[in-house]
Tab-separated table of N, CA and C in Angstrom:
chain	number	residue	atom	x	y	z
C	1	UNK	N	11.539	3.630	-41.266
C	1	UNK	CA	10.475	4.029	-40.365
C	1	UNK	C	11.023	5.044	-39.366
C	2	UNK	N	10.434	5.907	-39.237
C	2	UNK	CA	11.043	7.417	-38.223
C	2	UNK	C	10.387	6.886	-36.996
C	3	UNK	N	11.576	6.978	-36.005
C	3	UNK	CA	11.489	6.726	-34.593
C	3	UNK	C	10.866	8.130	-33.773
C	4	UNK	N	9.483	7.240	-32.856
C	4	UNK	CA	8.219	7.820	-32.483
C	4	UNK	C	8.771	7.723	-30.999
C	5	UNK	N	8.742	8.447	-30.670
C	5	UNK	CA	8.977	8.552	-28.943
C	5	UNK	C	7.755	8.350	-27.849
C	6	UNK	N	8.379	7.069	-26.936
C	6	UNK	CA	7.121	6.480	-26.250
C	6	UNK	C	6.551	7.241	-25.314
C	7	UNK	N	5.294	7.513	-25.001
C	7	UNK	CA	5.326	8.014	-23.807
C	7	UNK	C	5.728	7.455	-22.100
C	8	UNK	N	6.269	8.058	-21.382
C	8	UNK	CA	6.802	7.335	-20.445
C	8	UNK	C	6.092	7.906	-19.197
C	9	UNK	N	5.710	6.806	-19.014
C	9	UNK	CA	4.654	6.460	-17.127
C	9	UNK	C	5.350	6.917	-16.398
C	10	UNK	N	5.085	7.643	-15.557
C	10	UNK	CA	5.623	8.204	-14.102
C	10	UNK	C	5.523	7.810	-12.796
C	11	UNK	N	4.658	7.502	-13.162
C	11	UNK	CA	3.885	7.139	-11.654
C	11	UNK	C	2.766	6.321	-11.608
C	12	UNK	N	2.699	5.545	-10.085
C	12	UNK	CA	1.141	4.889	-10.328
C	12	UNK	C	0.653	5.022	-8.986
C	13	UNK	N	-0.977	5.052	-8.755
C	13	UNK	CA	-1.382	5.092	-7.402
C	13	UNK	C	-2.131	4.137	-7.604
C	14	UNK	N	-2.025	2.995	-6.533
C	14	UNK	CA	-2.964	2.317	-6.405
C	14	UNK	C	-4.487	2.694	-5.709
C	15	UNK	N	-5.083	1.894	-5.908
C	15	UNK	CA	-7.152	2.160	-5.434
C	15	UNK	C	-6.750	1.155	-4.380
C	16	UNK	N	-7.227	1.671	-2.819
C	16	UNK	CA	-7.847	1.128	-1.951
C	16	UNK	C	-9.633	0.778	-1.441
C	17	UNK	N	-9.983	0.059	-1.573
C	17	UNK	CA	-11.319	0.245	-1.031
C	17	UNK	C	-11.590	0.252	0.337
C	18	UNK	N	-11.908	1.448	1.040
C	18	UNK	CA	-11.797	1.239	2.576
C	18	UNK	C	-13.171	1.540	3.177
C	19	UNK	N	-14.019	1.423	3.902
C	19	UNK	CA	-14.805	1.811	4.866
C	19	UNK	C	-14.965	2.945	5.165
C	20	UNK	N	-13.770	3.548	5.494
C	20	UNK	CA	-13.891	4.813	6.677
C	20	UNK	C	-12.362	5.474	5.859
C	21	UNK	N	-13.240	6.997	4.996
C	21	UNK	CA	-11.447	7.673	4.138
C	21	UNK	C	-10.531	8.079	5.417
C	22	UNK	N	-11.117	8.593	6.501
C	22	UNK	CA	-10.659	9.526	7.457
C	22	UNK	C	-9.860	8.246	8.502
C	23	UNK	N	-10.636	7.275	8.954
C	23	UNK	CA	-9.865	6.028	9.295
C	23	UNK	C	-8.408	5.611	8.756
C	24	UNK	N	-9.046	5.170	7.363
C	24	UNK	CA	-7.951	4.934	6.745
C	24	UNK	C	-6.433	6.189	6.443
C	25	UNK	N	-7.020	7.227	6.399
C	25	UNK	CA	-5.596	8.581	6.074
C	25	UNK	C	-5.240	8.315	7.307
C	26	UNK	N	-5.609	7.989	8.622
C	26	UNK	CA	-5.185	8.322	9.885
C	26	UNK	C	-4.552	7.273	9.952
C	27	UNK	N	-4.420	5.588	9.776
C	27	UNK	CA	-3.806	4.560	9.715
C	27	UNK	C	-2.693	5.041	9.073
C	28	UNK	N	-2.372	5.480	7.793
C	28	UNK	CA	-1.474	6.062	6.448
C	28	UNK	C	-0.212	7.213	7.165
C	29	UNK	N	-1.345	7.792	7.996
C	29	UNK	CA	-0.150	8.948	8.605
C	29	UNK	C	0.420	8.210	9.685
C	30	UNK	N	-0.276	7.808	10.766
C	30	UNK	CA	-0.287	7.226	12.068
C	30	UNK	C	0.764	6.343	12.439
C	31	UNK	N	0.816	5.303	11.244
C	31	UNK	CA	1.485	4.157	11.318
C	31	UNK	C	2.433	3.814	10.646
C	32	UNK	N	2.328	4.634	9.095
C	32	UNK	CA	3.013	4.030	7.802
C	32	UNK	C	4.161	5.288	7.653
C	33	UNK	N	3.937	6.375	8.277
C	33	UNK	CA	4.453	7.696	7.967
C	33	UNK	C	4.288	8.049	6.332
C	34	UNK	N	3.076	8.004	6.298
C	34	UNK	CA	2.130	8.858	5.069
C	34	UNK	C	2.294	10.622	5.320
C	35	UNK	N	1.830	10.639	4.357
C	35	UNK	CA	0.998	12.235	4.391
C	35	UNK	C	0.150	12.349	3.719
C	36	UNK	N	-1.296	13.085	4.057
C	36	UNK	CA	-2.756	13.146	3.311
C	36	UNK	C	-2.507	13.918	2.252
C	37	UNK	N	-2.737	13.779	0.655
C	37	UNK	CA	-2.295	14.742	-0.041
C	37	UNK	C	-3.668	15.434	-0.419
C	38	UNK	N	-5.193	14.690	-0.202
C	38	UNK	CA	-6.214	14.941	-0.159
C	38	UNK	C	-7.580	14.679	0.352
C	39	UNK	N	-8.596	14.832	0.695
C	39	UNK	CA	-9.505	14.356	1.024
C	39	UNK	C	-10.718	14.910	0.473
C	40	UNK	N	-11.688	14.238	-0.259
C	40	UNK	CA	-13.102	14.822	-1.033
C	40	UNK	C	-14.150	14.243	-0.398
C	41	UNK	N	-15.389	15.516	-0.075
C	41	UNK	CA	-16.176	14.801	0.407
C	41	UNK	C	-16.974	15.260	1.851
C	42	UNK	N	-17.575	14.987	2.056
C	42	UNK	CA	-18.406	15.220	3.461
C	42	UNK	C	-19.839	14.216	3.406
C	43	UNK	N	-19.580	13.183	4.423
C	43	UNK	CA	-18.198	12.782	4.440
C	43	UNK	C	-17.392	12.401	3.606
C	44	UNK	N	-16.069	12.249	3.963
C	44	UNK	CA	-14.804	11.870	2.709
C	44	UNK	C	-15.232	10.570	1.699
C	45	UNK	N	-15.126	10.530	0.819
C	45	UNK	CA	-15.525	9.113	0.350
C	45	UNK	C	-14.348	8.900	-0.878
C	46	UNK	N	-13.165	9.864	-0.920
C	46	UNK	CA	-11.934	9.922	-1.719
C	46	UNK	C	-10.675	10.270	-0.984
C	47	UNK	N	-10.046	9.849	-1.174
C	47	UNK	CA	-9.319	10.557	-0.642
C	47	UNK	C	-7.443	9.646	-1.255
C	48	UNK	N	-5.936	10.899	-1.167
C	48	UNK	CA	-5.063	9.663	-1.399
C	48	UNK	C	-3.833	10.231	-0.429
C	49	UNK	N	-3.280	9.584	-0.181
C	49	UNK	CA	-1.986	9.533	1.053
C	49	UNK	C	-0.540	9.315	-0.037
C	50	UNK	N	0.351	9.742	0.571
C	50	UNK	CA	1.657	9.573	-0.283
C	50	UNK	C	2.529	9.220	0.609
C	51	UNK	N	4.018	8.710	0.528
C	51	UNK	CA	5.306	8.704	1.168
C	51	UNK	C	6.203	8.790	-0.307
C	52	UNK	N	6.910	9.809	0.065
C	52	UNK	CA	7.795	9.545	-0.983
C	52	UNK	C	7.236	10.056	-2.482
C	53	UNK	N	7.321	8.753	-3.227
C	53	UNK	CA	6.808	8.930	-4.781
C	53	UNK	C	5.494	7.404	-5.083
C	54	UNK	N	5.621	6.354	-3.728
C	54	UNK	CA	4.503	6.164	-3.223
C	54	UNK	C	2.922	7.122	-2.968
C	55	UNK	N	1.836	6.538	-3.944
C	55	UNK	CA	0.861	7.281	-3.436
C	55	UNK	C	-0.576	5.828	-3.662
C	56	UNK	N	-1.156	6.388	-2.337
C	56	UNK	CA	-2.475	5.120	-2.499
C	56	UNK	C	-3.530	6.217	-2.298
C	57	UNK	N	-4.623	5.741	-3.672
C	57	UNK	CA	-5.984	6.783	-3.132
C	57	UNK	C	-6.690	5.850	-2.851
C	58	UNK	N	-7.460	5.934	-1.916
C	58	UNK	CA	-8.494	5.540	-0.817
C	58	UNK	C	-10.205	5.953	-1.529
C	59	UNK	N	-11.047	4.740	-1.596
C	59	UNK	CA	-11.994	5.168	-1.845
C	59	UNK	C	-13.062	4.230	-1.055
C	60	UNK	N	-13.887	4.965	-0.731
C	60	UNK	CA	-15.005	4.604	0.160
C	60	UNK	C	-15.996	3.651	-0.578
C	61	UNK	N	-16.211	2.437	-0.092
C	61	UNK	CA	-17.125	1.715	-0.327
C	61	UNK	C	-18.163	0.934	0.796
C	62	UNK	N	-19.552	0.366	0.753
C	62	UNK	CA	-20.241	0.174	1.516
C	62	UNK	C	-20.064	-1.311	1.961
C	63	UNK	N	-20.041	-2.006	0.623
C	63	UNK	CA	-20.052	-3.855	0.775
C	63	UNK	C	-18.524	-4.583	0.419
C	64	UNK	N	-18.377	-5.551	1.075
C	64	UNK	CA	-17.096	-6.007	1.037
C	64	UNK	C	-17.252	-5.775	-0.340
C	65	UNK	N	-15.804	-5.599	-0.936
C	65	UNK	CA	-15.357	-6.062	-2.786
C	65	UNK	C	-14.681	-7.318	-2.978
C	66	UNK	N	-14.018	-8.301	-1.701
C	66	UNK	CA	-14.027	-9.287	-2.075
C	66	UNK	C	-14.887	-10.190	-1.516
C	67	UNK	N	-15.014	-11.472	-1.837
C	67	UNK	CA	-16.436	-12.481	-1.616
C	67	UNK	C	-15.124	-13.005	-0.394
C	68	UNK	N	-16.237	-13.693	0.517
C	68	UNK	CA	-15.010	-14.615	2.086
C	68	UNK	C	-13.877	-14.103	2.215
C	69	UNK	N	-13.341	-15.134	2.368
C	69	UNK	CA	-11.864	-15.112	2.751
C	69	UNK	C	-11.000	-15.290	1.655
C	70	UNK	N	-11.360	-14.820	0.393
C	70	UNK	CA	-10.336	-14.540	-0.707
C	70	UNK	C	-9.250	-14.422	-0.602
C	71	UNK	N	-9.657	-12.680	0.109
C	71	UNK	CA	-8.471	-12.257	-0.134
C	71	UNK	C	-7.220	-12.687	0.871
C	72	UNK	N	-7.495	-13.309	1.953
C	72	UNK	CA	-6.686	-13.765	2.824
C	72	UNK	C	-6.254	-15.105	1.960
C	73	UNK	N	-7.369	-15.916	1.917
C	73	UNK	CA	-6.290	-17.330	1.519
C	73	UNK	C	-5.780	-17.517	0.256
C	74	UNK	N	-5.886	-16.392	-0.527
C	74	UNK	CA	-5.453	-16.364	-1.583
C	74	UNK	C	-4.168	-14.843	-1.864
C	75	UNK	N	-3.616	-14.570	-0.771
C	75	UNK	CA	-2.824	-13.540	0.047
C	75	UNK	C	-2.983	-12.388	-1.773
C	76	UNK	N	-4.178	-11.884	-1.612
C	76	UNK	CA	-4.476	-11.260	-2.938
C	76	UNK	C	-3.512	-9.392	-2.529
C	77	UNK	N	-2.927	-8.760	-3.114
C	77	UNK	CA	-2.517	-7.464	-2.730
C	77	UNK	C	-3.434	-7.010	-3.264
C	78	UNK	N	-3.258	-5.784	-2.820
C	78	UNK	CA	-3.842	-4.275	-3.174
C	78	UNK	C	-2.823	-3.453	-3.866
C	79	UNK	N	-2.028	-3.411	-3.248
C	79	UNK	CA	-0.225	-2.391	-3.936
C	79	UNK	C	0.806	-2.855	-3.286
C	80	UNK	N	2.041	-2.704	-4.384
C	80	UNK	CA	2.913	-3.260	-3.973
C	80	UNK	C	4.151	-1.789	-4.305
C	81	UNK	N	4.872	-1.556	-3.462
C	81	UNK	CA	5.510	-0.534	-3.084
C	81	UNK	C	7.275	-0.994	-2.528
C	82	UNK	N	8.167	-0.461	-3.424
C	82	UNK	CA	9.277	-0.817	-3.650
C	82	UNK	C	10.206	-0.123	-2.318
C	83	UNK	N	11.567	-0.048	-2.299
C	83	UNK	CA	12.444	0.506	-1.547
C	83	UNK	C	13.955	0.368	-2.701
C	84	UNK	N	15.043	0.840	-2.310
C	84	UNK	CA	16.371	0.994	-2.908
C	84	UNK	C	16.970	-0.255	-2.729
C	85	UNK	N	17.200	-0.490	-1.192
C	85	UNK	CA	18.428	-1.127	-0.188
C	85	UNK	C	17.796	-1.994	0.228
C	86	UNK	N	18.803	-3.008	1.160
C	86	UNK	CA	18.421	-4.294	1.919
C	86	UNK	C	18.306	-3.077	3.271
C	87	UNK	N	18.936	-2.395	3.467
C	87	UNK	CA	18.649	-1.970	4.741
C	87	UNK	C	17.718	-0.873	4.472
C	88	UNK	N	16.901	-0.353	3.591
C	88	UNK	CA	15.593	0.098	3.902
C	88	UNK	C	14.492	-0.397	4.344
C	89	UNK	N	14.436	-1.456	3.931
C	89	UNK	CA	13.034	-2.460	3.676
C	89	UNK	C	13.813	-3.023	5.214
C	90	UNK	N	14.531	-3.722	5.837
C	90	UNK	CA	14.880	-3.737	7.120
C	90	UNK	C	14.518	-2.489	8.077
C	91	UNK	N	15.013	-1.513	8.178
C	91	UNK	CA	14.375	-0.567	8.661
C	91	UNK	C	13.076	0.119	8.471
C	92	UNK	N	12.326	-0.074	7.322
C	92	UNK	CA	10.842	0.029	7.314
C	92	UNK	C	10.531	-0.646	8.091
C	93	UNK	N	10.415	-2.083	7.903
C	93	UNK	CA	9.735	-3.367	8.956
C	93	UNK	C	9.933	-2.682	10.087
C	94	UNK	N	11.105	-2.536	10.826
C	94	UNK	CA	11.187	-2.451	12.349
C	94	UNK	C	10.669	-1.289	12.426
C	95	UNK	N	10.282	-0.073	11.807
C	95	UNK	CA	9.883	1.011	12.332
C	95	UNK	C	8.609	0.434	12.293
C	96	UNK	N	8.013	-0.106	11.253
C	96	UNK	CA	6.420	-0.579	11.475
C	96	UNK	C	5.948	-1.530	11.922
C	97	UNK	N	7.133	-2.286	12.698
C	97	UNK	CA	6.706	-3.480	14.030
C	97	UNK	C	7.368	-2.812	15.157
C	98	UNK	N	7.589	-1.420	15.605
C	98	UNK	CA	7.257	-0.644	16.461
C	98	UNK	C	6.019	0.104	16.715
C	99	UNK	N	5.482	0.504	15.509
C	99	UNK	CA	4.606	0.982	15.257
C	99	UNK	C	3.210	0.188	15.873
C	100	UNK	N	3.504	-0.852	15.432
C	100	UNK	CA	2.580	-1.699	16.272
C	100	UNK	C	1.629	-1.919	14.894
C	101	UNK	N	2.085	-2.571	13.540
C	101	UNK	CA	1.375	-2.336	12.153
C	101	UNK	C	1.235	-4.206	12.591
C	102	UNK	N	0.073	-4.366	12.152
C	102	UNK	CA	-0.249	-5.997	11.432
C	102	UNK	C	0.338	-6.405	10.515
C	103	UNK	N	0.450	-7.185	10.581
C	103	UNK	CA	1.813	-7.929	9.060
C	103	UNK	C	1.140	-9.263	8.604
C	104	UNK	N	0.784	-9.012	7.548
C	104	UNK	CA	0.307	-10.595	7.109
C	104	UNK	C	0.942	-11.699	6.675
C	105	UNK	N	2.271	-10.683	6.290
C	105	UNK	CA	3.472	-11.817	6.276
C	105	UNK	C	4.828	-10.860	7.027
C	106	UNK	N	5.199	-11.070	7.655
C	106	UNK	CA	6.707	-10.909	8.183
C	106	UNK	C	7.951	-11.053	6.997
C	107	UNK	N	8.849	-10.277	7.380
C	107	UNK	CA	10.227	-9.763	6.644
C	107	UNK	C	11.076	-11.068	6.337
C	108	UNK	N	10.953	-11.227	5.422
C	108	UNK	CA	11.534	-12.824	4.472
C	108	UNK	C	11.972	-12.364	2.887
C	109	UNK	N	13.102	-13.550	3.013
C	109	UNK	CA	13.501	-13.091	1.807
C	109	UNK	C	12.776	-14.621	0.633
C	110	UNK	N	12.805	-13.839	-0.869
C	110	UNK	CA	11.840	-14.387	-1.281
C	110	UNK	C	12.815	-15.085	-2.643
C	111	UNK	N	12.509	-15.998	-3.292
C	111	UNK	CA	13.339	-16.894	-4.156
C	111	UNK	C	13.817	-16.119	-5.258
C	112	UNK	N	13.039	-14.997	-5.830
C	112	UNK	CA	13.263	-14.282	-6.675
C	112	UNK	C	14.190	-13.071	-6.460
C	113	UNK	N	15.221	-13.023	-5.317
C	113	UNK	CA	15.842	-12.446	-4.952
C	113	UNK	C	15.462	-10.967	-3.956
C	114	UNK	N	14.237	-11.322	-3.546
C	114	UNK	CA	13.740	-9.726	-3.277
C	114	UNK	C	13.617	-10.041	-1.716
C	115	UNK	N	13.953	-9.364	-1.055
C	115	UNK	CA	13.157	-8.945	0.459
C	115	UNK	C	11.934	-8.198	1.023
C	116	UNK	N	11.163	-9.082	0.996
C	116	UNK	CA	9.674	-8.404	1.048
C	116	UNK	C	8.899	-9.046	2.597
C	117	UNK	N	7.926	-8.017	2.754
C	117	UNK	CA	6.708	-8.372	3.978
C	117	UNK	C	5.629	-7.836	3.627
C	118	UNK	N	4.728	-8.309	4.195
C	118	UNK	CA	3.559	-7.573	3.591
C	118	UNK	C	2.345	-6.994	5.064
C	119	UNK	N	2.197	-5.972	5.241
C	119	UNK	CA	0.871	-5.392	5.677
C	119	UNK	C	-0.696	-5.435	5.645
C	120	UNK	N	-1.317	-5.458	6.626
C	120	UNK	CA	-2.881	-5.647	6.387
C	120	UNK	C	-3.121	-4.302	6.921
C	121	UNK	N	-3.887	-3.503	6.106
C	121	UNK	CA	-4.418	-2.020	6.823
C	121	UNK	C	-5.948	-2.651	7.497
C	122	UNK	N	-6.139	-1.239	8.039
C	122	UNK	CA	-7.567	-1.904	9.158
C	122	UNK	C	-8.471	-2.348	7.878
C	123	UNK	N	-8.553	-2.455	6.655
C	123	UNK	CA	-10.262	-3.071	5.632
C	123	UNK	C	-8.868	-4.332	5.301
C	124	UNK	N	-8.592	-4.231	5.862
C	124	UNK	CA	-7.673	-5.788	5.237
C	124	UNK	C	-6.663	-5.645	4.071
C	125	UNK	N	-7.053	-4.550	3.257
C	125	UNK	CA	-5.811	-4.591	2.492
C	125	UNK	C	-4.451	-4.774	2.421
C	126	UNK	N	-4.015	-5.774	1.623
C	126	UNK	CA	-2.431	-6.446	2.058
C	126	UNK	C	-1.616	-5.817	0.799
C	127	UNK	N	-0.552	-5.137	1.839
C	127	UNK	CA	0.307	-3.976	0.525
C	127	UNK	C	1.450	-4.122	1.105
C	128	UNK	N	2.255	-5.130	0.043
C	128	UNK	CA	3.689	-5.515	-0.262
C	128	UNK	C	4.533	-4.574	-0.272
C	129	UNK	N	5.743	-4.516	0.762
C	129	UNK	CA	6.844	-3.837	0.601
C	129	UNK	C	7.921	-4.728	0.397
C	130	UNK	N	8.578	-4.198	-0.590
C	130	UNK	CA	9.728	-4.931	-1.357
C	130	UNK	C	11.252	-4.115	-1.190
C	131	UNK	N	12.149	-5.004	-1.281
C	131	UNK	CA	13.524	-4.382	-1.899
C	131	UNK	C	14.408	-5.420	-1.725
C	132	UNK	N	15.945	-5.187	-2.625
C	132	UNK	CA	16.941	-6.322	-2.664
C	132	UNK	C	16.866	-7.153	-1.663
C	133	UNK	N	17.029	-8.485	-1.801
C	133	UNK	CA	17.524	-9.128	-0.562
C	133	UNK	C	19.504	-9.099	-0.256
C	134	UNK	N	19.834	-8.644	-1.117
C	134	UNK	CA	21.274	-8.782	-0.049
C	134	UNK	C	21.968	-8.470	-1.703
């Protein structure tokens, strides 16, 4: 059998559902040290932010998408977004508990060897930052 060459994924952006695109890019830059790579719309109702090789597109919706308190008591993510080092993901946190960012969970290390916390943006979305624990 002649060997078929896979195609290989590059990249992924996660879908936010937010309220407000222009809200939300301004949270992304403001807080997270994003950059807007676009915005569609008048008003915006698309839009996606990047750091890095991190990218989240933002899309405008009217009615919650989850039912109650789902997504809280069931700590559901939206995206989950990696780092290299133990001391990145350490220094992310503290730049974004200077920042003055909501944390739905605080900087803990996790059984599976990883060091992770997680974020609530202003529509609640909870987006996991990860990297080695030690």
């Amino acid at each position: 059998k002649p060997m078929v060459a896979q195609p290989i994924l590059n990249s992924i952006a996660a879908q936010l559902f937010v309220k407000d695109v222009q809200a939300s890019c301004d949270f992304f830059v403001g807080k997270l040290g994003f950059v807007v790579d676009f915005v569609y719309g008048r008003p915006p109702f698309y839009g996606q932010v990047r750091r890095d090789q991190a990218r989240l597109t933002l899309r405008h919706v009217d009615e919650p998408v989850f039912a109650g308190d789902i997504r809280e008591r069931e700590g559901l993510l939206s995206a989950s977004i990696t780092v290299g080092s133990l001391e990145e993901i350490e220094d992310l946190f503290r730049a974004y508990q200077a920042a003055g960012v909501a944390f739905q969970q605080s900087l803990r290390n996790e059984p599976w060897g990883a060091r992770t916390f997680i974020v609530s943006d202003p529509d609640g979305n909870l987006i996991l930052f990860a990297g080695p624990a030690g």
